[in-house]
PDB file of C-alpha atoms in Angstrom:
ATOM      1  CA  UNK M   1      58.890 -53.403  -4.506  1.00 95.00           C
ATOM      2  CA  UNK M   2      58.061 -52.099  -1.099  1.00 97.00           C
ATOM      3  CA  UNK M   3      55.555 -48.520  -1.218  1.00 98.00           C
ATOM      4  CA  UNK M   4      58.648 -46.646  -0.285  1.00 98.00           C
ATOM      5  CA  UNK M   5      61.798 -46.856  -1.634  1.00 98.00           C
ATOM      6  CA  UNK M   6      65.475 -45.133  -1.017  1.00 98.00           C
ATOM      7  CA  UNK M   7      67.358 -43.016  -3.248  1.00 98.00           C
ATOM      8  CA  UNK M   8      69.887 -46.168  -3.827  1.00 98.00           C
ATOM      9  CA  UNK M   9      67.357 -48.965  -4.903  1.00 98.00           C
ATOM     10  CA  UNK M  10      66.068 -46.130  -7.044  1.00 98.00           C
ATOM     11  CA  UNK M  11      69.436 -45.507  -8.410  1.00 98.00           C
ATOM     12  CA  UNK M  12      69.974 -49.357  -8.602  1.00 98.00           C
ATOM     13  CA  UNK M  13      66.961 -50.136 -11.020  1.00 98.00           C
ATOM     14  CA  UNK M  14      67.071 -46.853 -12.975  1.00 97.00           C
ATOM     15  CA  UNK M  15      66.726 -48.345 -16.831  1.00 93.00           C
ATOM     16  CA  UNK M  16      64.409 -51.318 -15.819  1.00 96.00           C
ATOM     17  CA  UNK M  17      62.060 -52.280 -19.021  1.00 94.00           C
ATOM     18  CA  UNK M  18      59.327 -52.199 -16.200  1.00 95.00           C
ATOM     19  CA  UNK M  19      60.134 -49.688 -14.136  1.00 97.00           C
ATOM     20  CA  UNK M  20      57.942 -46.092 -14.347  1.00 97.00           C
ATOM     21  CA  UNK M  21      59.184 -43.122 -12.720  1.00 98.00           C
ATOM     22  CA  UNK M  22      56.913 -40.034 -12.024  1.00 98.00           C
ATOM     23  CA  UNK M  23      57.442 -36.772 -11.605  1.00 98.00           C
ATOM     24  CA  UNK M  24      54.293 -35.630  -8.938  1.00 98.00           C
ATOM     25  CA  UNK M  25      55.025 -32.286  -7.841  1.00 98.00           C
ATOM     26  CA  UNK M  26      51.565 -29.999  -7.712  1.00 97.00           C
ATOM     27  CA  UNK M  27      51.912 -26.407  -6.778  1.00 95.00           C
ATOM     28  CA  UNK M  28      49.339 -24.019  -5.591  1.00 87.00           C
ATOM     29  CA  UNK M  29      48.644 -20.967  -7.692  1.00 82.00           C
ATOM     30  CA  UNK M  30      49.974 -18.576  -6.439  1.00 83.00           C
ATOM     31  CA  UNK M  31      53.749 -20.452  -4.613  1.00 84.00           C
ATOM     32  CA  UNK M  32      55.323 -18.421  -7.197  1.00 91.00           C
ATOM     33  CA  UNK M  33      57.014 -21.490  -8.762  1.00 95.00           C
ATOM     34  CA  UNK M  34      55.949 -23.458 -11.930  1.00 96.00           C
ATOM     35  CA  UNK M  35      55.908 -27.404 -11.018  1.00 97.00           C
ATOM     36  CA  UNK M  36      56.199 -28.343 -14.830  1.00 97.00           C
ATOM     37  CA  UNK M  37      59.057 -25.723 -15.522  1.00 97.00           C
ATOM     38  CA  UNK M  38      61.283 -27.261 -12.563  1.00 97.00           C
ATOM     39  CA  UNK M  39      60.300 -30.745 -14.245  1.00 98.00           C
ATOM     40  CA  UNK M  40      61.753 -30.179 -17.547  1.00 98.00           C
ATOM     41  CA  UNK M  41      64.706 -28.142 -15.865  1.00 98.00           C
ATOM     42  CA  UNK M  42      65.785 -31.298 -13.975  1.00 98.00           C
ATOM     43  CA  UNK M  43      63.982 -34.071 -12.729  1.00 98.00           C
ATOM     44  CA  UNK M  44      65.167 -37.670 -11.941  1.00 98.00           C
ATOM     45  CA  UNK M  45      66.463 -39.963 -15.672  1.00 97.00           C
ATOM     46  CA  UNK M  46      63.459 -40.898 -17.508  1.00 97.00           C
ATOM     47  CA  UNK M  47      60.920 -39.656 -15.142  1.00 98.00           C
ATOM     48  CA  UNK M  48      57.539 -38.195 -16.871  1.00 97.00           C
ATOM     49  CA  UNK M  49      55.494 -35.165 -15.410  1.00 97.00           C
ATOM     50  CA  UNK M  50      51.744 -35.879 -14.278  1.00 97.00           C
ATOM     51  CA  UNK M  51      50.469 -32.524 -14.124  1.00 96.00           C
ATOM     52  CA  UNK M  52      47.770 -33.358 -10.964  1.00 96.00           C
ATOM     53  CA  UNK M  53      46.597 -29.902 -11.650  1.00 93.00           C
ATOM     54  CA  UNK M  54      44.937 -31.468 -14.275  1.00 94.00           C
ATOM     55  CA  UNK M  55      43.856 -34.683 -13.520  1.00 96.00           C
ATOM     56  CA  UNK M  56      40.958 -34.019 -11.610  1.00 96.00           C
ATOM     57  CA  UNK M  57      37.207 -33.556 -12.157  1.00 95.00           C
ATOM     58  CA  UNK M  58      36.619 -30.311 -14.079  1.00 91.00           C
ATOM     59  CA  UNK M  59      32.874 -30.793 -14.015  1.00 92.00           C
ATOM     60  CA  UNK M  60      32.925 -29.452 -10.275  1.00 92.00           C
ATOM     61  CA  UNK M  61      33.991 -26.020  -8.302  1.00 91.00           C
ATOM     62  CA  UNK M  62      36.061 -28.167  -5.771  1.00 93.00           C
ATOM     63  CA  UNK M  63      39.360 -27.722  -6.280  1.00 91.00           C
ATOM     64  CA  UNK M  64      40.872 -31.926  -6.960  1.00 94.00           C
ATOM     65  CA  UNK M  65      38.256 -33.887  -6.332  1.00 96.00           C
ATOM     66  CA  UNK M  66      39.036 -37.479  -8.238  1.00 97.00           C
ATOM     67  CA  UNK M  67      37.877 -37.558 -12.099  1.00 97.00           C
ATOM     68  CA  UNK M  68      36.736 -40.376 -13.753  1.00 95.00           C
ATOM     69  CA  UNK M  69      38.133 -43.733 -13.827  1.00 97.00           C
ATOM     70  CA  UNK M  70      38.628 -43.008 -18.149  1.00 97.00           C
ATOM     71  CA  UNK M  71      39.741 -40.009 -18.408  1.00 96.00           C
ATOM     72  CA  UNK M  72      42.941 -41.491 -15.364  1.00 97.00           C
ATOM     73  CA  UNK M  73      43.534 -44.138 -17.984  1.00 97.00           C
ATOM     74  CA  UNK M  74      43.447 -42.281 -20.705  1.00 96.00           C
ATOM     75  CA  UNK M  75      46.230 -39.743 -19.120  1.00 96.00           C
ATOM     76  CA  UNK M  76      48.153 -42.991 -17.393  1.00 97.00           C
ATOM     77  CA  UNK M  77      47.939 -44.320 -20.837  1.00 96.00           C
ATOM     78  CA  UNK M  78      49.597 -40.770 -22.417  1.00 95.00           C
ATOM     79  CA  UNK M  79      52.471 -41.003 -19.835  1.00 96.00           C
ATOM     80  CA  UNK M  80      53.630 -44.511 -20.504  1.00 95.00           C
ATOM     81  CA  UNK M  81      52.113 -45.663 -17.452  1.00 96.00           C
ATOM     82  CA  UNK M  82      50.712 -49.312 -18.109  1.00 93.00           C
ATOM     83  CA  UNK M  83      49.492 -52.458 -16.691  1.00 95.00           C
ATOM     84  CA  UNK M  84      52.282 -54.455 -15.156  1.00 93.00           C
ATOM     85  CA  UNK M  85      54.355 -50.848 -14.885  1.00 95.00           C
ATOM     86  CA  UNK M  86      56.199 -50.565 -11.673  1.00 97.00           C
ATOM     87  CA  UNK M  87      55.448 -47.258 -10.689  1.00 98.00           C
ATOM     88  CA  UNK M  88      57.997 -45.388  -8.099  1.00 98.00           C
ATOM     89  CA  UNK M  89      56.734 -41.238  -7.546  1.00 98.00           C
ATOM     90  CA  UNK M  90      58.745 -38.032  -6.065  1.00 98.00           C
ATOM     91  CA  UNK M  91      57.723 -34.764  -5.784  1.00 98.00           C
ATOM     92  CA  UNK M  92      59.437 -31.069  -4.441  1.00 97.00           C
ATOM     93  CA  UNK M  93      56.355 -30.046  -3.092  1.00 97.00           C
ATOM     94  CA  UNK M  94      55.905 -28.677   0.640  1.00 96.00           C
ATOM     95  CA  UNK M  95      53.009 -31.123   0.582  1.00 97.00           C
ATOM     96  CA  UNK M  96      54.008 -33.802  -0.596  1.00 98.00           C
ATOM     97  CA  UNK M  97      51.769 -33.900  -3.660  1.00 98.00           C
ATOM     98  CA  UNK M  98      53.541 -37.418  -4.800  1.00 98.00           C
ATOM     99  CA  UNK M  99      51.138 -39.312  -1.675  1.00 98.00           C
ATOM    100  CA  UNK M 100      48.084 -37.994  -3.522  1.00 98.00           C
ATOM    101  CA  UNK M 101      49.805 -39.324  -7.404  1.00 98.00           C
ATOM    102  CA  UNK M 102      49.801 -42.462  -4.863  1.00 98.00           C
ATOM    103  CA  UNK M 103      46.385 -42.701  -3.714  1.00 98.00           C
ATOM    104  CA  UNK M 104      44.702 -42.011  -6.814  1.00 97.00           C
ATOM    105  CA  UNK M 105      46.781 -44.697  -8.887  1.00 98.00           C
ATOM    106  CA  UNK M 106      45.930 -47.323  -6.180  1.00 97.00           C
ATOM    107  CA  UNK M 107      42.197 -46.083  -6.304  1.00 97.00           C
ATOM    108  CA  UNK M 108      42.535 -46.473  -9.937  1.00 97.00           C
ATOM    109  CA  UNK M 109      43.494 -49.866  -9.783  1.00 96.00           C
ATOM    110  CA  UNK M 110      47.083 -49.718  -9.982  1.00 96.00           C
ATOM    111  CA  UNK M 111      48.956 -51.861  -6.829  1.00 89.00           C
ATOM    112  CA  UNK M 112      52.714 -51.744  -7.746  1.00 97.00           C
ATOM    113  CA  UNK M 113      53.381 -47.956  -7.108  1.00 98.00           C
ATOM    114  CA  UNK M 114      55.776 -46.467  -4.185  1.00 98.00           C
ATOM    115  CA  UNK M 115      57.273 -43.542  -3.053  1.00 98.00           C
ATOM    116  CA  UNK M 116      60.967 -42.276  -3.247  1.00 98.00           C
ATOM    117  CA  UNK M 117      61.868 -41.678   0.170  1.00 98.00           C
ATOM    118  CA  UNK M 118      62.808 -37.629   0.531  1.00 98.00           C
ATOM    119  CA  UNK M 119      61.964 -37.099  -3.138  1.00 98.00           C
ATOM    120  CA  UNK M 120      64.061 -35.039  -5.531  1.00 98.00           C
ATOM    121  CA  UNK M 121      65.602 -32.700  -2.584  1.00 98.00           C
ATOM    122  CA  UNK M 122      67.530 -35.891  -1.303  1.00 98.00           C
ATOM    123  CA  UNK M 123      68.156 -37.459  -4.867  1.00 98.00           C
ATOM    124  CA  UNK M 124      70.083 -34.321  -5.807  1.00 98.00           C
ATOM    125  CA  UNK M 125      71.279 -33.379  -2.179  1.00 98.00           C
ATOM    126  CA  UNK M 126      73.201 -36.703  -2.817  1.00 98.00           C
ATOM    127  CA  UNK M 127      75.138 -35.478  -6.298  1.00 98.00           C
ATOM    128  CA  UNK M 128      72.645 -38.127  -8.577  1.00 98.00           C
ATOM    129  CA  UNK M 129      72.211 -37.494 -12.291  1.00 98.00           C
ATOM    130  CA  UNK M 130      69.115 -35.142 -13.495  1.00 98.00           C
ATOM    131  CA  UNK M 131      68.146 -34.862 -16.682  1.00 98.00           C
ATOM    132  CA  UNK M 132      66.136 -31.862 -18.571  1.00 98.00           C
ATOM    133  CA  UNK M 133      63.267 -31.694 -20.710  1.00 98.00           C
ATOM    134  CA  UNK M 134      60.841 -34.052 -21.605  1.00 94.00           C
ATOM    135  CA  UNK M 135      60.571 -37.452 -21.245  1.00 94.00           C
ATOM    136  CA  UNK M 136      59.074 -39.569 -24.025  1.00 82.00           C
ATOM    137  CA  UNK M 137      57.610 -43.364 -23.640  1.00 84.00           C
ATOM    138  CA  UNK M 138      55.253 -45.542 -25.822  1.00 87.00           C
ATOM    139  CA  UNK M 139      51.392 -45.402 -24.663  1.00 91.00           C
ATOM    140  CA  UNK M 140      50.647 -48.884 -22.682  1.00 92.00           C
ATOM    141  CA  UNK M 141      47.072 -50.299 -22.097  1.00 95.00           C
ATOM    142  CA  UNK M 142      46.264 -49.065 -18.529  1.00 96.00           C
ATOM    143  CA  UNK M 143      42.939 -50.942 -17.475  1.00 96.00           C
ATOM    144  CA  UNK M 144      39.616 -48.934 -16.476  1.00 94.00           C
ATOM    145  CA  UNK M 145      38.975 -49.322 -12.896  1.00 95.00           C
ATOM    146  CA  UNK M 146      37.950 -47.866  -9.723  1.00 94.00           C
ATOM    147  CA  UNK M 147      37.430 -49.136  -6.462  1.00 93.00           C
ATOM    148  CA  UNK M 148      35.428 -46.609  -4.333  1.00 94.00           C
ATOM    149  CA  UNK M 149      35.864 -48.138  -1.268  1.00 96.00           C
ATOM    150  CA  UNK M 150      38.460 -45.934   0.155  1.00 97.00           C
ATOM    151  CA  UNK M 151      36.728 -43.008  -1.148  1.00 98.00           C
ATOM    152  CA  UNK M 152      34.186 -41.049   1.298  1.00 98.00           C
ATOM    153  CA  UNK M 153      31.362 -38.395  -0.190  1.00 97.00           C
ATOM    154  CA  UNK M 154      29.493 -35.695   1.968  1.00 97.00           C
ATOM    155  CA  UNK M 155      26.705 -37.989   2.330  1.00 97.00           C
ATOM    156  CA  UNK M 156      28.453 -40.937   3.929  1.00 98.00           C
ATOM    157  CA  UNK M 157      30.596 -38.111   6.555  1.00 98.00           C
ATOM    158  CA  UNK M 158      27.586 -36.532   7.587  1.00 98.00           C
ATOM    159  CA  UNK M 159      25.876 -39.963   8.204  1.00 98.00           C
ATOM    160  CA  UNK M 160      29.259 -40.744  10.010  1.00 98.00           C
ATOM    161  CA  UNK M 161      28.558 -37.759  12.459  1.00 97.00           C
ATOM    162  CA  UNK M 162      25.472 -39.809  13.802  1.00 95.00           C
ATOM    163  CA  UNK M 163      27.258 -43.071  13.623  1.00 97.00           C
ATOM    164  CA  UNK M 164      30.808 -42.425  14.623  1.00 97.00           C
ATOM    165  CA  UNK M 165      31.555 -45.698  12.536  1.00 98.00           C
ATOM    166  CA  UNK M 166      34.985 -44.203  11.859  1.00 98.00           C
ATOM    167  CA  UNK M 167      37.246 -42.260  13.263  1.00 98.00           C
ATOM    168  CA  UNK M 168      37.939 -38.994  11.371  1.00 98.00           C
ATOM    169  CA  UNK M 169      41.717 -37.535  11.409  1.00 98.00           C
ATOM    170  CA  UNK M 170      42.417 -33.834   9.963  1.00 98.00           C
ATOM    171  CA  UNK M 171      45.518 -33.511   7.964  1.00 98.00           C
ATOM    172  CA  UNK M 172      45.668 -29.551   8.186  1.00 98.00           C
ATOM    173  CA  UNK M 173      47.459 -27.497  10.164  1.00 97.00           C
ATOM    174  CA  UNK M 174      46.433 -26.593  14.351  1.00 97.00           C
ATOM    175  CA  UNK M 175      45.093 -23.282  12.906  1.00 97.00           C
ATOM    176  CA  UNK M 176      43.381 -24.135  10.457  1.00 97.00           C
ATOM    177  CA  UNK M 177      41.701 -26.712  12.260  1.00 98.00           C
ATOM    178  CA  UNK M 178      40.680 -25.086  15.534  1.00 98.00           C
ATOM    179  CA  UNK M 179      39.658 -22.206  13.252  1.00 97.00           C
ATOM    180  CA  UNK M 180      42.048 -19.515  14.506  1.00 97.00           C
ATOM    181  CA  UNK M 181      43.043 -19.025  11.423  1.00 95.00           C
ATOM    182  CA  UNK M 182      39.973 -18.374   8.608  1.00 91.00           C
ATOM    183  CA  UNK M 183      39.921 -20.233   5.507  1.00 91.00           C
ATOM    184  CA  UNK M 184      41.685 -19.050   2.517  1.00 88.00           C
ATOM    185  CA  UNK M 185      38.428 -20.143   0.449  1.00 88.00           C
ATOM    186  CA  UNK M 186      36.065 -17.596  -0.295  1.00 86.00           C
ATOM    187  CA  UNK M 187      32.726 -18.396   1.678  1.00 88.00           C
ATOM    188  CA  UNK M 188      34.267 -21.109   3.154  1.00 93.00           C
ATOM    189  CA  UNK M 189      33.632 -21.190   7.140  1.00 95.00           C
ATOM    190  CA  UNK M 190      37.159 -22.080   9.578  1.00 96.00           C
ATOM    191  CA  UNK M 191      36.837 -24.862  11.896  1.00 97.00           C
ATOM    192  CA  UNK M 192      36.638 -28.582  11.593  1.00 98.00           C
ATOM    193  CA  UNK M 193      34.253 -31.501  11.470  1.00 98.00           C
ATOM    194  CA  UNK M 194      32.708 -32.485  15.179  1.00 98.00           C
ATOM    195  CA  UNK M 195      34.505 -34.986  16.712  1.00 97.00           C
ATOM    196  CA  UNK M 196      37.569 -34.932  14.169  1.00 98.00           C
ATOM    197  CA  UNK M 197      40.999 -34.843  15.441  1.00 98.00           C
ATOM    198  CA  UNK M 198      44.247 -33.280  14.347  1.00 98.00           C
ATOM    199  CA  UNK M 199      47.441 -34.757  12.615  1.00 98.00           C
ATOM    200  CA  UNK M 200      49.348 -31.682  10.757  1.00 98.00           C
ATOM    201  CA  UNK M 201      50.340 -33.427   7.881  1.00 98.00           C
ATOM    202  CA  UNK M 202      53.714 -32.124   8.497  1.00 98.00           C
ATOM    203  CA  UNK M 203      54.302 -34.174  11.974  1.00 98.00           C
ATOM    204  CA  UNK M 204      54.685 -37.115  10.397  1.00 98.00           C
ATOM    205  CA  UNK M 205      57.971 -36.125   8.146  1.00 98.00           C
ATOM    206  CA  UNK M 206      61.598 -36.042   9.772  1.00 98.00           C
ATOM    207  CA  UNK M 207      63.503 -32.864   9.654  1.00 96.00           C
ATOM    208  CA  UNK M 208      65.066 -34.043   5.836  1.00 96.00           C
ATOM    209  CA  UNK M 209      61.417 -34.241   4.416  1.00 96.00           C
ATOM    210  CA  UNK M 210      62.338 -37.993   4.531  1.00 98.00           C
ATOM    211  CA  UNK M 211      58.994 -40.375   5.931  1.00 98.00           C
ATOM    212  CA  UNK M 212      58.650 -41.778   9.854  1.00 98.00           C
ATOM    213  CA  UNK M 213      58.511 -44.571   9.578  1.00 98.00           C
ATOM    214  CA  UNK M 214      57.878 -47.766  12.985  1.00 98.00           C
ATOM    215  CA  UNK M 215      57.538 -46.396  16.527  1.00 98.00           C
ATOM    216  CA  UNK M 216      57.929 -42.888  15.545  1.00 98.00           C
ATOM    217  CA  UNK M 217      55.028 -42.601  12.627  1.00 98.00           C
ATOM    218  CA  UNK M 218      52.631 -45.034  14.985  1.00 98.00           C
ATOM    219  CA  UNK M 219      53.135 -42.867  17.913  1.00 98.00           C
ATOM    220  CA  UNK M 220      52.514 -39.391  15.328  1.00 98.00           C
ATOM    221  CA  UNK M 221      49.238 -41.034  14.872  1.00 98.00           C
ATOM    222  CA  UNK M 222      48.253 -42.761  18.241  1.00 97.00           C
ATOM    223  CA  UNK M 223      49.222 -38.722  20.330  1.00 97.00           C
ATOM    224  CA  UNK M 224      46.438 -37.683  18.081  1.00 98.00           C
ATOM    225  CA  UNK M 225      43.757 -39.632  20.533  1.00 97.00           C
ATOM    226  CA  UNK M 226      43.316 -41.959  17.031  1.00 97.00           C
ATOM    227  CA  UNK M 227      43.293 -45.708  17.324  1.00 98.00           C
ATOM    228  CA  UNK M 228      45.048 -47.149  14.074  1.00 98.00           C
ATOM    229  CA  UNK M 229      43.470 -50.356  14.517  1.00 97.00           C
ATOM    230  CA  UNK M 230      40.458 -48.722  13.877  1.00 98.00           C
ATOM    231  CA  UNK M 231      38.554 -47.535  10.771  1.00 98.00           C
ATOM    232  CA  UNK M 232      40.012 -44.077  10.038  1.00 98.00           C
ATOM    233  CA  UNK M 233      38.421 -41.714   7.053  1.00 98.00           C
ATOM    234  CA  UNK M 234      40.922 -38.532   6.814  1.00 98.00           C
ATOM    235  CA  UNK M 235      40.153 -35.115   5.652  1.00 98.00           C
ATOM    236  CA  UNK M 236      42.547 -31.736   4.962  1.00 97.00           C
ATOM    237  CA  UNK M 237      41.603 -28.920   2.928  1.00 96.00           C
ATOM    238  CA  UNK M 238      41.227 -30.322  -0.923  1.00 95.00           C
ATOM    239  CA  UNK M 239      42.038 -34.070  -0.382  1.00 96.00           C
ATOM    240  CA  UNK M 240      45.688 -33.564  -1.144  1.00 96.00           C
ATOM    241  CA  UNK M 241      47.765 -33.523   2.521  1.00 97.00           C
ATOM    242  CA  UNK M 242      45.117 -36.503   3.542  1.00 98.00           C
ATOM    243  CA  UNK M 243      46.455 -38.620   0.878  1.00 98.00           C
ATOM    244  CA  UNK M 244      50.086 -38.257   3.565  1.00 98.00           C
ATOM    245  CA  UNK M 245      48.457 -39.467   6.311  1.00 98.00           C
ATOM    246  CA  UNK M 246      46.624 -42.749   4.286  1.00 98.00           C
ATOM    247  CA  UNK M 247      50.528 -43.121   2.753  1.00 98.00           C
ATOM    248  CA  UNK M 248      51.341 -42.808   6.401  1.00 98.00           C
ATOM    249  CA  UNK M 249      48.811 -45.247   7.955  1.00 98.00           C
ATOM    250  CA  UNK M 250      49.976 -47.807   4.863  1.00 98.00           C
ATOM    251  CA  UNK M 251      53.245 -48.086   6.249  1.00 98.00           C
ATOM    252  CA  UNK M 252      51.724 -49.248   9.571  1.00 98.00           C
ATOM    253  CA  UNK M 253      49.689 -51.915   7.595  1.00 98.00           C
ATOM    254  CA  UNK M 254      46.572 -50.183   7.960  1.00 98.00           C
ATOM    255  CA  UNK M 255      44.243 -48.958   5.123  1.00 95.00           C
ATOM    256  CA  UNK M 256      42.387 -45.595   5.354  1.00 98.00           C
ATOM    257  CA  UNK M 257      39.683 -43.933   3.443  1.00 98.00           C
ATOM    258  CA  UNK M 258      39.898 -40.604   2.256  1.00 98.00           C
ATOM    259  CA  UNK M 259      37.086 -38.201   2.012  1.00 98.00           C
ATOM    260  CA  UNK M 260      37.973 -36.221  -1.080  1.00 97.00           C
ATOM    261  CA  UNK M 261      35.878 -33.037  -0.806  1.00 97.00           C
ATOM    262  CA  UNK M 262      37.562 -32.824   2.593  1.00 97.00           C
ATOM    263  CA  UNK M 263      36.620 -28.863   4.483  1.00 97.00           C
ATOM    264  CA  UNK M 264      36.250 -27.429   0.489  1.00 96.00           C
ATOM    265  CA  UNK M 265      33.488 -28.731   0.529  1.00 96.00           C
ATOM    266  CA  UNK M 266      32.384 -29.576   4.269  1.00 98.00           C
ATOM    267  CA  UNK M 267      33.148 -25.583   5.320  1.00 96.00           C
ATOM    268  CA  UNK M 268      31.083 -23.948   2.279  1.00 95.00           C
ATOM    269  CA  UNK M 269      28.269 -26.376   2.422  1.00 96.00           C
ATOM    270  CA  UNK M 270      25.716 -24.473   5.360  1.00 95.00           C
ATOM    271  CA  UNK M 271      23.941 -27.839   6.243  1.00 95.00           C
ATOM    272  CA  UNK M 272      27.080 -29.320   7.514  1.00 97.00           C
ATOM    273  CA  UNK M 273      27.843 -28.761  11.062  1.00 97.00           C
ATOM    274  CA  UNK M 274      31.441 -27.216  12.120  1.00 97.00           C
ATOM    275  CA  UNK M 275      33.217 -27.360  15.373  1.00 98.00           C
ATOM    276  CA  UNK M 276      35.586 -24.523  16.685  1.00 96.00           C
ATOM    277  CA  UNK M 277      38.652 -25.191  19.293  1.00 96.00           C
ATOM    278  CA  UNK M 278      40.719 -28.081  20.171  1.00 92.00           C
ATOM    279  CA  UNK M 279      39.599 -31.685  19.344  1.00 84.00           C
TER     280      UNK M 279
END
């Protein structure tokens, strides 16, 4: 299974003993929709819901920072999601919340997961079959594990300040990251990490909400000043568009890290520096 895959392979395997389909969408607060409502209104045959409002760490104030390697089993375990599952995500989020469904189930251990290519907008633009309500599947054994390598704490960015050992690439928007436009975080100071640059997680997304992909995505990336051959650690506001750009960067062949307290932590923490302007 390649990490992303079109509406008509999807369609194609649909009923496959091995095949897992998830449901990713996350919503902000206050977006004045309900991401499990418009699951259980229509979402794609036998697709489950992972609610990744929930799956997070709850013993912290930042807003998705990765929880622990049992309590993702336990929940992979409750959706049906297994060991030897092939695992294909959507989403109808603006953000694209079904990159950050795959970053965490790769972290997690998981390796046969992809995307659908222009989500649930493009499955139903093209007439395919929805079904409503809830999805139920038999618990299977998903295996405890966590590789940390891809993950980056405050500690190891600060030290990467002094060390420049990797590149650092900001998924958020020009505003936001040049600090014309304040954080929406209380106490949270606008700006950006010294020496970051900026890749609006949007730029790398045709027109249809459908994935660059060869020339186009590299050259996304490479305008940015960023050399993918690199090492690259990304950042955004909560660790959620910055799982598109290390989606992004995997379809060049290139791994990523992703530092998951990204500027929700970096911008309320007052020993961190923060850099104002243009990269």
């Amino acid at each position: 299974m390649e990490a992303l895959v079109t509406t008509e392979w999807l369609a194609s395997e649909l009923g496959a003993s091995d095949l897992r389909i998830v449901d990713a969408t996350y919503l902000a607060a206050d977006a004045g929709r309900d991401a499990a409502a418009e699951y259980e209104a229509a979402h794609i045959p036998g697709a489950v819901f992972m609610n990744l409002a929930e799956l997070r760490d709850t013993d912290t104030d930042l807003p998705m920072m990765l929880p622990s390697a049992e309590k993702f089993a336990s929940r992979m375990q409750s959706l049906g999601l297994g060991d030897g599952s092939r695992i294909v995500l959507y989403d109808s989020s603006p953000w694209h919340t079904s990159a950050r469904a795959w970053w965490m189930l790769r972290t997690f251990g998981a390796h046969d997961v992809a995307i659908l290519d222009g989500g649930l907008a493009k499955w139903q633009a093209e007439g395919r079959e929805t079904a409503s309500g809830k999805e139920q599947l038999r618990h299977r054994h998903f295996t405890v594990w966590a590789d940390d390598k891809g993950v980056r704490t405050l500690e190891q960015m600060k030290a990467n300040i002094d060390t420049g050992a990797e590149q650092v690439l900001d998924a958020r928007s020009k505003a936001r990251f040049t600090g014309e436009e304040p954080d929406p975080r209380p106490a949270t100071h606008a700006g950006h990490i010294p020496g970051s640059r900026n890749l609006p997680y949007d730029r790398i997304f045709n027109e249809d909400g459908t994935w660059k992909q060869g020339d186009a995505l590299r050259t996304a990336f490479e305008g940015t000043g960023i050399d993918v051959d690199k090492p690259i650690a990304l950042t955004c506001g909560s660790g959620i568009t910055a799982s598109t750009l290390a989606f992004g960067l995997h379809l060049l062949g290139k791994d990523a890290a992703l530092y998951d307290g990204s500027w929700s932590e970096w911008g309320a923490d007052r020993s961190t520096p923060k850099a104002m302007g243009a990269a």
